[in-house]
């Protein structure tokens, strides 16, 4: 009986202990789930805060950088010159004032940020992003375009100043063009646009540059000229490397200069070769393209007279067409305007001059 009683007691103890174990296992499982959920929540919360702070910092950075560019551009234009008291000293004082203003802005934003976060942590990134959008819009579409151009000249130094001087020659040439003649040129180009576009894409060139060359060379009337030029781009002597590249890209055995597509590809390959030879200088590239390889080409002329850029080479060109790059780029500008606006804008009307300068000359600042 004693043994039986002990056995029954032990069984009953086991039966009673089982629910306790079950409860402890369930509690442990729930605790693990809660812990995982907390870790996941903390991780997602950290990521969210990181995203918001990144938007805020990036937006403020864009705002400050663009504001500095614009203000320095205005200062450079306002105090341009070499006079110490009239130009250099005021500009230097302006730079110091700009640094002080940036510091004040940083302190002011830090204090404002705390107030904004008290209401909602979303307010600082939203406000900073709004600042960035506003100043970006002002630079791209507002009157700040000229100030940005002045800043670019300030930093670019002699090279940028020369480029801008020639750019205004291009704008002047565009203005002198008859709108009727330009429209006629645009209409003629439509027949050959696809062939020229394919050539531009194949050699990574802005199509408007090639259209400008074709307009200057043949007015989109392919023919053989008295000086040996042939076809749409008036091709004369073709570099062997250019021929090899075109044969490969067109997958043909022979080049026919009477074929507008072949002619466009040869022009693009030749242009790209001179672009590399002239180290990315667009004006010199166009001049070299026009002169060709005869008598050593443009490189020989530059070495002979010690010229280093388009401005310094012009006096030594004598009977050569020194205005060739200007004519090409004025046509290129017209084609870009037609592509962008669907019409040719009169340079002197309203705010068209500023708008056209903002659209820019193909290849001048953005590469080919």
PDB file of N, CA and C in Angstrom, residues 75-146:
ATOM      1  N   UNK A  75      28.413  89.451 -56.498  1.00  0.00           N
ATOM      2  CA  UNK A  75      29.528  90.280 -56.029  1.00  0.00           C
ATOM      3  C   UNK A  75      30.573  90.452 -57.116  1.00  0.00           C
ATOM      4  N   UNK A  76      30.866  89.353 -57.840  1.00  0.00           N
ATOM      5  CA  UNK A  76      31.857  89.427 -58.912  1.00  0.00           C
ATOM      6  C   UNK A  76      31.424  90.394 -60.001  1.00  0.00           C
ATOM      7  N   UNK A  77      30.114  90.411 -60.286  1.00  0.00           N
ATOM      8  CA  UNK A  77      29.596  91.324 -61.298  1.00  0.00           C
ATOM      9  C   UNK A  77      29.566  92.767 -60.788  1.00  0.00           C
ATOM     10  N   UNK A  78      29.174  92.945 -59.540  1.00  0.00           N
ATOM     11  CA  UNK A  78      29.046  94.273 -58.958  1.00  0.00           C
ATOM     12  C   UNK A  78      30.396  94.950 -58.778  1.00  0.00           C
ATOM     13  N   UNK A  79      31.405  94.171 -58.353  1.00  0.00           N
ATOM     14  CA  UNK A  79      32.718  94.746 -58.040  1.00  0.00           C
ATOM     15  C   UNK A  79      33.792  94.331 -59.046  1.00  0.00           C
ATOM     16  N   UNK A  80      33.383  94.068 -60.273  1.00  0.00           N
ATOM     17  CA  UNK A  80      34.361  93.676 -61.293  1.00  0.00           C
ATOM     18  C   UNK A  80      35.312  94.836 -61.582  1.00  0.00           C
ATOM     19  N   UNK A  81      36.566  94.515 -61.794  1.00  0.00           N
ATOM     20  CA  UNK A  81      37.579  95.530 -62.067  1.00  0.00           C
ATOM     21  C   UNK A  81      38.862  95.228 -61.316  1.00  0.00           C
ATOM     22  N   UNK A  82      39.846  96.091 -61.464  1.00  0.00           N
ATOM     23  CA  UNK A  82      41.153  95.871 -60.835  1.00  0.00           C
ATOM     24  C   UNK A  82      41.488  96.914 -59.776  1.00  0.00           C
ATOM     25  N   UNK A  83      40.618  97.900 -59.575  1.00  0.00           N
ATOM     26  CA  UNK A  83      40.857  98.927 -58.565  1.00  0.00           C
ATOM     27  C   UNK A  83      40.811  98.307 -57.165  1.00  0.00           C
ATOM     28  N   UNK A  84      41.795  98.646 -56.326  1.00  0.00           N
ATOM     29  CA  UNK A  84      41.865  98.057 -54.990  1.00  0.00           C
ATOM     30  C   UNK A  84      40.670  98.481 -54.148  1.00  0.00           C
ATOM     31  N   UNK A  85      40.410  99.788 -54.075  1.00  0.00           N
ATOM     32  CA  UNK A  85      39.335 100.291 -53.224  1.00  0.00           C
ATOM     33  C   UNK A  85      37.958 100.143 -53.879  1.00  0.00           C
ATOM     34  N   UNK A  86      37.931 100.172 -55.199  1.00  0.00           N
ATOM     35  CA  UNK A  86      36.650 100.098 -55.890  1.00  0.00           C
ATOM     36  C   UNK A  86      36.182  98.676 -56.172  1.00  0.00           C
ATOM     37  N   UNK A  87      37.121  97.716 -56.232  1.00  0.00           N
ATOM     38  CA  UNK A  87      36.744  96.354 -56.622  1.00  0.00           C
ATOM     39  C   UNK A  87      37.276  95.285 -55.666  1.00  0.00           C
ATOM     40  N   UNK A  88      38.591  95.216 -55.510  1.00  0.00           N
ATOM     41  CA  UNK A  88      39.199  94.116 -54.768  1.00  0.00           C
ATOM     42  C   UNK A  88      38.813  94.122 -53.291  1.00  0.00           C
ATOM     43  N   UNK A  89      38.927  95.303 -52.637  1.00  0.00           N
ATOM     44  CA  UNK A  89      38.606  95.391 -51.214  1.00  0.00           C
ATOM     45  C   UNK A  89      37.121  95.135 -50.942  1.00  0.00           C
ATOM     46  N   UNK A  90      36.188  95.764 -51.689  1.00  0.00           N
ATOM     47  CA  UNK A  90      34.766  95.467 -51.448  1.00  0.00           C
ATOM     48  C   UNK A  90      34.415  93.998 -51.663  1.00  0.00           C
ATOM     49  N   UNK A  91      35.027  93.389 -52.681  1.00  0.00           N
ATOM     50  CA  UNK A  91      34.736  91.969 -52.925  1.00  0.00           C
ATOM     51  C   UNK A  91      35.228  91.117 -51.768  1.00  0.00           C
ATOM     52  N   UNK A  92      36.430  91.413 -51.237  1.00  0.00           N
ATOM     53  CA  UNK A  92      36.975  90.665 -50.101  1.00  0.00           C
ATOM     54  C   UNK A  92      36.098  90.832 -48.868  1.00  0.00           C
ATOM     55  N   UNK A  93      35.630  92.058 -48.628  1.00  0.00           N
ATOM     56  CA  UNK A  93      34.731  92.307 -47.498  1.00  0.00           C
ATOM     57  C   UNK A  93      33.430  91.511 -47.676  1.00  0.00           C
ATOM     58  N   UNK A  94      32.960  91.453 -48.914  1.00  0.00           N
ATOM     59  CA  UNK A  94      31.754  90.677 -49.205  1.00  0.00           C
ATOM     60  C   UNK A  94      31.928  89.200 -48.895  1.00  0.00           C
ATOM     61  N   UNK A  95      33.111  88.651 -49.188  1.00  0.00           N
ATOM     62  CA  UNK A  95      33.391  87.238 -48.892  1.00  0.00           C
ATOM     63  C   UNK A  95      33.360  87.002 -47.383  1.00  0.00           C
ATOM     64  N   UNK A  96      33.984  87.923 -46.613  1.00  0.00           N
ATOM     65  CA  UNK A  96      33.971  87.804 -45.148  1.00  0.00           C
ATOM     66  C   UNK A  96      32.532  87.883 -44.626  1.00  0.00           C
ATOM     67  N   UNK A  97      31.756  88.823 -45.162  1.00  0.00           N
ATOM     68  CA  UNK A  97      30.353  88.961 -44.751  1.00  0.00           C
ATOM     69  C   UNK A  97      29.566  87.692 -45.072  1.00  0.00           C
ATOM     70  N   UNK A  98      29.897  87.043 -46.182  1.00  0.00           N
ATOM     71  CA  UNK A  98      29.232  85.807 -46.572  1.00  0.00           C
ATOM     72  C   UNK A  98      29.525  84.691 -45.568  1.00  0.00           C
ATOM     73  N   UNK A  99      30.773  84.624 -45.104  1.00  0.00           N
ATOM     74  CA  UNK A  99      31.149  83.613 -44.102  1.00  0.00           C
ATOM     75  C   UNK A  99      30.387  83.851 -42.800  1.00  0.00           C
ATOM     76  N   UNK A 100      30.310  85.116 -42.383  1.00  0.00           N
ATOM     77  CA  UNK A 100      29.578  85.467 -41.156  1.00  0.00           C
ATOM     78  C   UNK A 100      28.094  85.103 -41.302  1.00  0.00           C
ATOM     79  N   UNK A 101      27.532  85.419 -42.467  1.00  0.00           N
ATOM     80  CA  UNK A 101      26.118  85.127 -42.713  1.00  0.00           C
ATOM     81  C   UNK A 101      25.856  83.619 -42.674  1.00  0.00           C
ATOM     82  N   UNK A 102      26.788  82.832 -43.224  1.00  0.00           N
ATOM     83  CA  UNK A 102      26.641  81.368 -43.194  1.00  0.00           C
ATOM     84  C   UNK A 102      26.663  80.852 -41.758  1.00  0.00           C
ATOM     85  N   UNK A 103      27.526  81.434 -40.923  1.00  0.00           N
ATOM     86  CA  UNK A 103      27.602  81.033 -39.513  1.00  0.00           C
ATOM     87  C   UNK A 103      26.316  81.380 -38.775  1.00  0.00           C
ATOM     88  N   UNK A 104      25.822  82.598 -39.016  1.00  0.00           N
ATOM     89  CA  UNK A 104      24.565  83.029 -38.384  1.00  0.00           C
ATOM     90  C   UNK A 104      23.408  82.133 -38.808  1.00  0.00           C
ATOM     91  N   UNK A 105      23.379  81.781 -40.101  1.00  0.00           N
ATOM     92  CA  UNK A 105      22.337  80.898 -40.608  1.00  0.00           C
ATOM     93  C   UNK A 105      22.388  79.534 -39.915  1.00  0.00           C
ATOM     94  N   UNK A 106      23.592  79.002 -39.714  1.00  0.00           N
ATOM     95  CA  UNK A 106      23.750  77.695 -39.068  1.00  0.00           C
ATOM     96  C   UNK A 106      23.229  77.726 -37.639  1.00  0.00           C
ATOM     97  N   UNK A 107      23.593  78.780 -36.892  1.00  0.00           N
ATOM     98  CA  UNK A 107      23.134  78.909 -35.503  1.00  0.00           C
ATOM     99  C   UNK A 107      21.621  79.088 -35.455  1.00  0.00           C
ATOM    100  N   UNK A 108      21.114  79.954 -36.342  1.00  0.00           N
ATOM    101  CA  UNK A 108      19.674  80.202 -36.386  1.00  0.00           C
ATOM    102  C   UNK A 108      18.885  78.948 -36.727  1.00  0.00           C
ATOM    103  N   UNK A 109      19.415  78.165 -37.678  1.00  0.00           N
ATOM    104  CA  UNK A 109      18.728  76.930 -38.052  1.00  0.00           C
ATOM    105  C   UNK A 109      18.722  75.939 -36.883  1.00  0.00           C
ATOM    106  N   UNK A 110      19.812  75.845 -36.149  1.00  0.00           N
ATOM    107  CA  UNK A 110      19.888  74.911 -35.024  1.00  0.00           C
ATOM    108  C   UNK A 110      18.824  75.245 -33.977  1.00  0.00           C
ATOM    109  N   UNK A 111      18.634  76.543 -33.690  1.00  0.00           N
ATOM    110  CA  UNK A 111      17.622  76.956 -32.716  1.00  0.00           C
ATOM    111  C   UNK A 111      16.206  76.724 -33.252  1.00  0.00           C
ATOM    112  N   UNK A 112      16.014  77.049 -34.524  1.00  0.00           N
ATOM    113  CA  UNK A 112      14.704  76.836 -35.136  1.00  0.00           C
ATOM    114  C   UNK A 112      14.356  75.351 -35.203  1.00  0.00           C
ATOM    115  N   UNK A 113      15.360  74.546 -35.442  1.00  0.00           N
ATOM    116  CA  UNK A 113      15.169  73.099 -35.564  1.00  0.00           C
ATOM    117  C   UNK A 113      14.582  72.515 -34.280  1.00  0.00           C
ATOM    118  N   UNK A 114      15.078  72.974 -33.144  1.00  0.00           N
ATOM    119  CA  UNK A 114      14.584  72.472 -31.864  1.00  0.00           C
ATOM    120  C   UNK A 114      13.101  72.803 -31.688  1.00  0.00           C
ATOM    121  N   UNK A 115      12.716  73.993 -32.073  1.00  0.00           N
ATOM    122  CA  UNK A 115      11.306  74.380 -31.967  1.00  0.00           C
ATOM    123  C   UNK A 115      10.426  73.554 -32.908  1.00  0.00           C
ATOM    124  N   UNK A 116      10.940  73.353 -34.119  1.00  0.00           N
ATOM    125  CA  UNK A 116      10.177  72.577 -35.094  1.00  0.00           C
ATOM    126  C   UNK A 116      10.004  71.133 -34.630  1.00  0.00           C
ATOM    127  N   UNK A 117      11.069  70.555 -34.079  1.00  0.00           N
ATOM    128  CA  UNK A 117      10.998  69.167 -33.626  1.00  0.00           C
ATOM    129  C   UNK A 117      10.035  69.001 -32.457  1.00  0.00           C
ATOM    130  N   UNK A 118       9.848  70.080 -31.696  1.00  0.00           N
ATOM    131  CA  UNK A 118       8.917  70.020 -30.577  1.00  0.00           C
ATOM    132  C   UNK A 118       7.498  69.738 -31.087  1.00  0.00           C
ATOM    133  N   UNK A 119       7.171  70.254 -32.268  1.00  0.00           N
ATOM    134  CA  UNK A 119       5.849  70.037 -32.861  1.00  0.00           C
ATOM    135  C   UNK A 119       5.824  68.739 -33.675  1.00  0.00           C
ATOM    136  N   UNK A 120       6.850  68.532 -34.495  1.00  0.00           N
ATOM    137  CA  UNK A 120       6.919  67.300 -35.295  1.00  0.00           C
ATOM    138  C   UNK A 120       8.334  67.132 -35.839  1.00  0.00           C
ATOM    139  N   UNK A 121       8.837  65.894 -35.785  1.00  0.00           N
ATOM    140  CA  UNK A 121      10.193  65.659 -36.298  1.00  0.00           C
ATOM    141  C   UNK A 121      10.255  65.701 -37.819  1.00  0.00           C
ATOM    142  N   UNK A 122       9.082  65.756 -38.455  1.00  0.00           N
ATOM    143  CA  UNK A 122       9.054  65.840 -39.919  1.00  0.00           C
ATOM    144  C   UNK A 122       9.255  67.278 -40.419  1.00  0.00           C
ATOM    145  N   UNK A 123       9.011  68.258 -39.558  1.00  0.00           N
ATOM    146  CA  UNK A 123       9.069  69.653 -39.993  1.00  0.00           C
ATOM    147  C   UNK A 123      10.465  70.101 -40.456  1.00  0.00           C
ATOM    148  N   UNK A 124      11.571  69.800 -39.727  1.00  0.00           N
ATOM    149  CA  UNK A 124      12.904  70.241 -40.194  1.00  0.00           C
ATOM    150  C   UNK A 124      13.273  69.743 -41.591  1.00  0.00           C
ATOM    151  N   UNK A 125      13.131  68.411 -41.871  1.00  0.00           N
ATOM    152  CA  UNK A 125      13.472  67.977 -43.246  1.00  0.00           C
ATOM    153  C   UNK A 125      12.549  68.559 -44.311  1.00  0.00           C
ATOM    154  N   UNK A 126      11.260  68.735 -43.982  1.00  0.00           N
ATOM    155  CA  UNK A 126      10.329  69.306 -44.962  1.00  0.00           C
ATOM    156  C   UNK A 126      10.702  70.751 -45.274  1.00  0.00           C
ATOM    157  N   UNK A 127      10.996  71.539 -44.241  1.00  0.00           N
ATOM    158  CA  UNK A 127      11.345  72.949 -44.449  1.00  0.00           C
ATOM    159  C   UNK A 127      12.671  73.091 -45.194  1.00  0.00           C
ATOM    160  N   UNK A 128      13.671  72.298 -44.814  1.00  0.00           N
ATOM    161  CA  UNK A 128      14.977  72.383 -45.480  1.00  0.00           C
ATOM    162  C   UNK A 128      14.867  71.953 -46.936  1.00  0.00           C
ATOM    163  N   UNK A 129      14.055  70.925 -47.207  1.00  0.00           N
ATOM    164  CA  UNK A 129      13.848  70.469 -48.581  1.00  0.00           C
ATOM    165  C   UNK A 129      13.149  71.551 -49.404  1.00  0.00           C
ATOM    166  N   UNK A 130      12.226  72.272 -48.774  1.00  0.00           N
ATOM    167  CA  UNK A 130      11.537  73.377 -49.458  1.00  0.00           C
ATOM    168  C   UNK A 130      12.509  74.491 -49.812  1.00  0.00           C
ATOM    169  N   UNK A 131      13.434  74.802 -48.885  1.00  0.00           N
ATOM    170  CA  UNK A 131      14.470  75.798 -49.172  1.00  0.00           C
ATOM    171  C   UNK A 131      15.292  75.392 -50.391  1.00  0.00           C
ATOM    172  N   UNK A 132      15.701  74.125 -50.417  1.00  0.00           N
ATOM    173  CA  UNK A 132      16.535  73.623 -51.518  1.00  0.00           C
ATOM    174  C   UNK A 132      15.799  73.707 -52.847  1.00  0.00           C
ATOM    175  N   UNK A 133      14.525  73.313 -52.856  1.00  0.00           N
ATOM    176  CA  UNK A 133      13.732  73.386 -54.093  1.00  0.00           C
ATOM    177  C   UNK A 133      13.582  74.824 -54.571  1.00  0.00           C
ATOM    178  N   UNK A 134      13.337  75.733 -53.624  1.00  0.00           N
ATOM    179  CA  UNK A 134      13.124  77.138 -53.969  1.00  0.00           C
ATOM    180  C   UNK A 134      14.359  77.757 -54.607  1.00  0.00           C
ATOM    181  N   UNK A 135      15.522  77.547 -54.005  1.00  0.00           N
ATOM    182  CA  UNK A 135      16.734  78.176 -54.543  1.00  0.00           C
ATOM    183  C   UNK A 135      17.180  77.489 -55.829  1.00  0.00           C
ATOM    184  N   UNK A 136      16.950  76.173 -55.935  1.00  0.00           N
ATOM    185  CA  UNK A 136      17.274  75.473 -57.185  1.00  0.00           C
ATOM    186  C   UNK A 136      16.412  76.001 -58.325  1.00  0.00           C
ATOM    187  N   UNK A 137      15.114  76.181 -58.056  1.00  0.00           N
ATOM    188  CA  UNK A 137      14.215  76.728 -59.069  1.00  0.00           C
ATOM    189  C   UNK A 137      14.650  78.135 -59.462  1.00  0.00           C
ATOM    190  N   UNK A 138      15.064  78.930 -58.480  1.00  0.00           N
ATOM    191  CA  UNK A 138      15.485  80.310 -58.757  1.00  0.00           C
ATOM    192  C   UNK A 138      16.728  80.350 -59.633  1.00  0.00           C
ATOM    193  N   UNK A 139      17.664  79.424 -59.369  1.00  0.00           N
ATOM    194  CA  UNK A 139      18.902  79.386 -60.155  1.00  0.00           C
ATOM    195  C   UNK A 139      18.623  78.944 -61.586  1.00  0.00           C
ATOM    196  N   UNK A 140      17.740  77.956 -61.734  1.00  0.00           N
ATOM    197  CA  UNK A 140      17.490  77.387 -63.066  1.00  0.00           C
ATOM    198  C   UNK A 140      16.544  78.254 -63.884  1.00  0.00           C
ATOM    199  N   UNK A 141      15.483  78.739 -63.231  1.00  0.00           N
ATOM    200  CA  UNK A 141      14.441  79.431 -63.984  1.00  0.00           C
ATOM    201  C   UNK A 141      14.322  80.924 -63.678  1.00  0.00           C
ATOM    202  N   UNK A 142      14.983  81.395 -62.665  1.00  0.00           N
ATOM    203  CA  UNK A 142      14.834  82.794 -62.283  1.00  0.00           C
ATOM    204  C   UNK A 142      15.946  83.680 -62.810  1.00  0.00           C
ATOM    205  N   UNK A 143      16.060  84.861 -62.227  1.00  0.00           N
ATOM    206  CA  UNK A 143      17.047  85.851 -62.638  1.00  0.00           C
ATOM    207  C   UNK A 143      18.449  85.526 -62.104  1.00  0.00           C
ATOM    208  N   UNK A 144      18.575  84.460 -61.305  1.00  0.00           N
ATOM    209  CA  UNK A 144      19.872  84.108 -60.741  1.00  0.00           C
ATOM    210  C   UNK A 144      20.795  83.473 -61.773  1.00  0.00           C
ATOM    211  N   UNK A 145      20.258  83.193 -62.978  1.00  0.00           N
ATOM    212  CA  UNK A 145      21.068  82.552 -64.016  1.00  0.00           C
ATOM    213  C   UNK A 145      22.305  83.369 -64.347  1.00  0.00           C
ATOM    214  N   UNK A 146      22.144  84.667 -64.469  1.00  0.00           N
ATOM    215  CA  UNK A 146      23.271  85.535 -64.804  1.00  0.00           C
ATOM    216  C   UNK A 146      24.304  85.537 -63.679  1.00  0.00           C
TER     217      UNK A 146
END
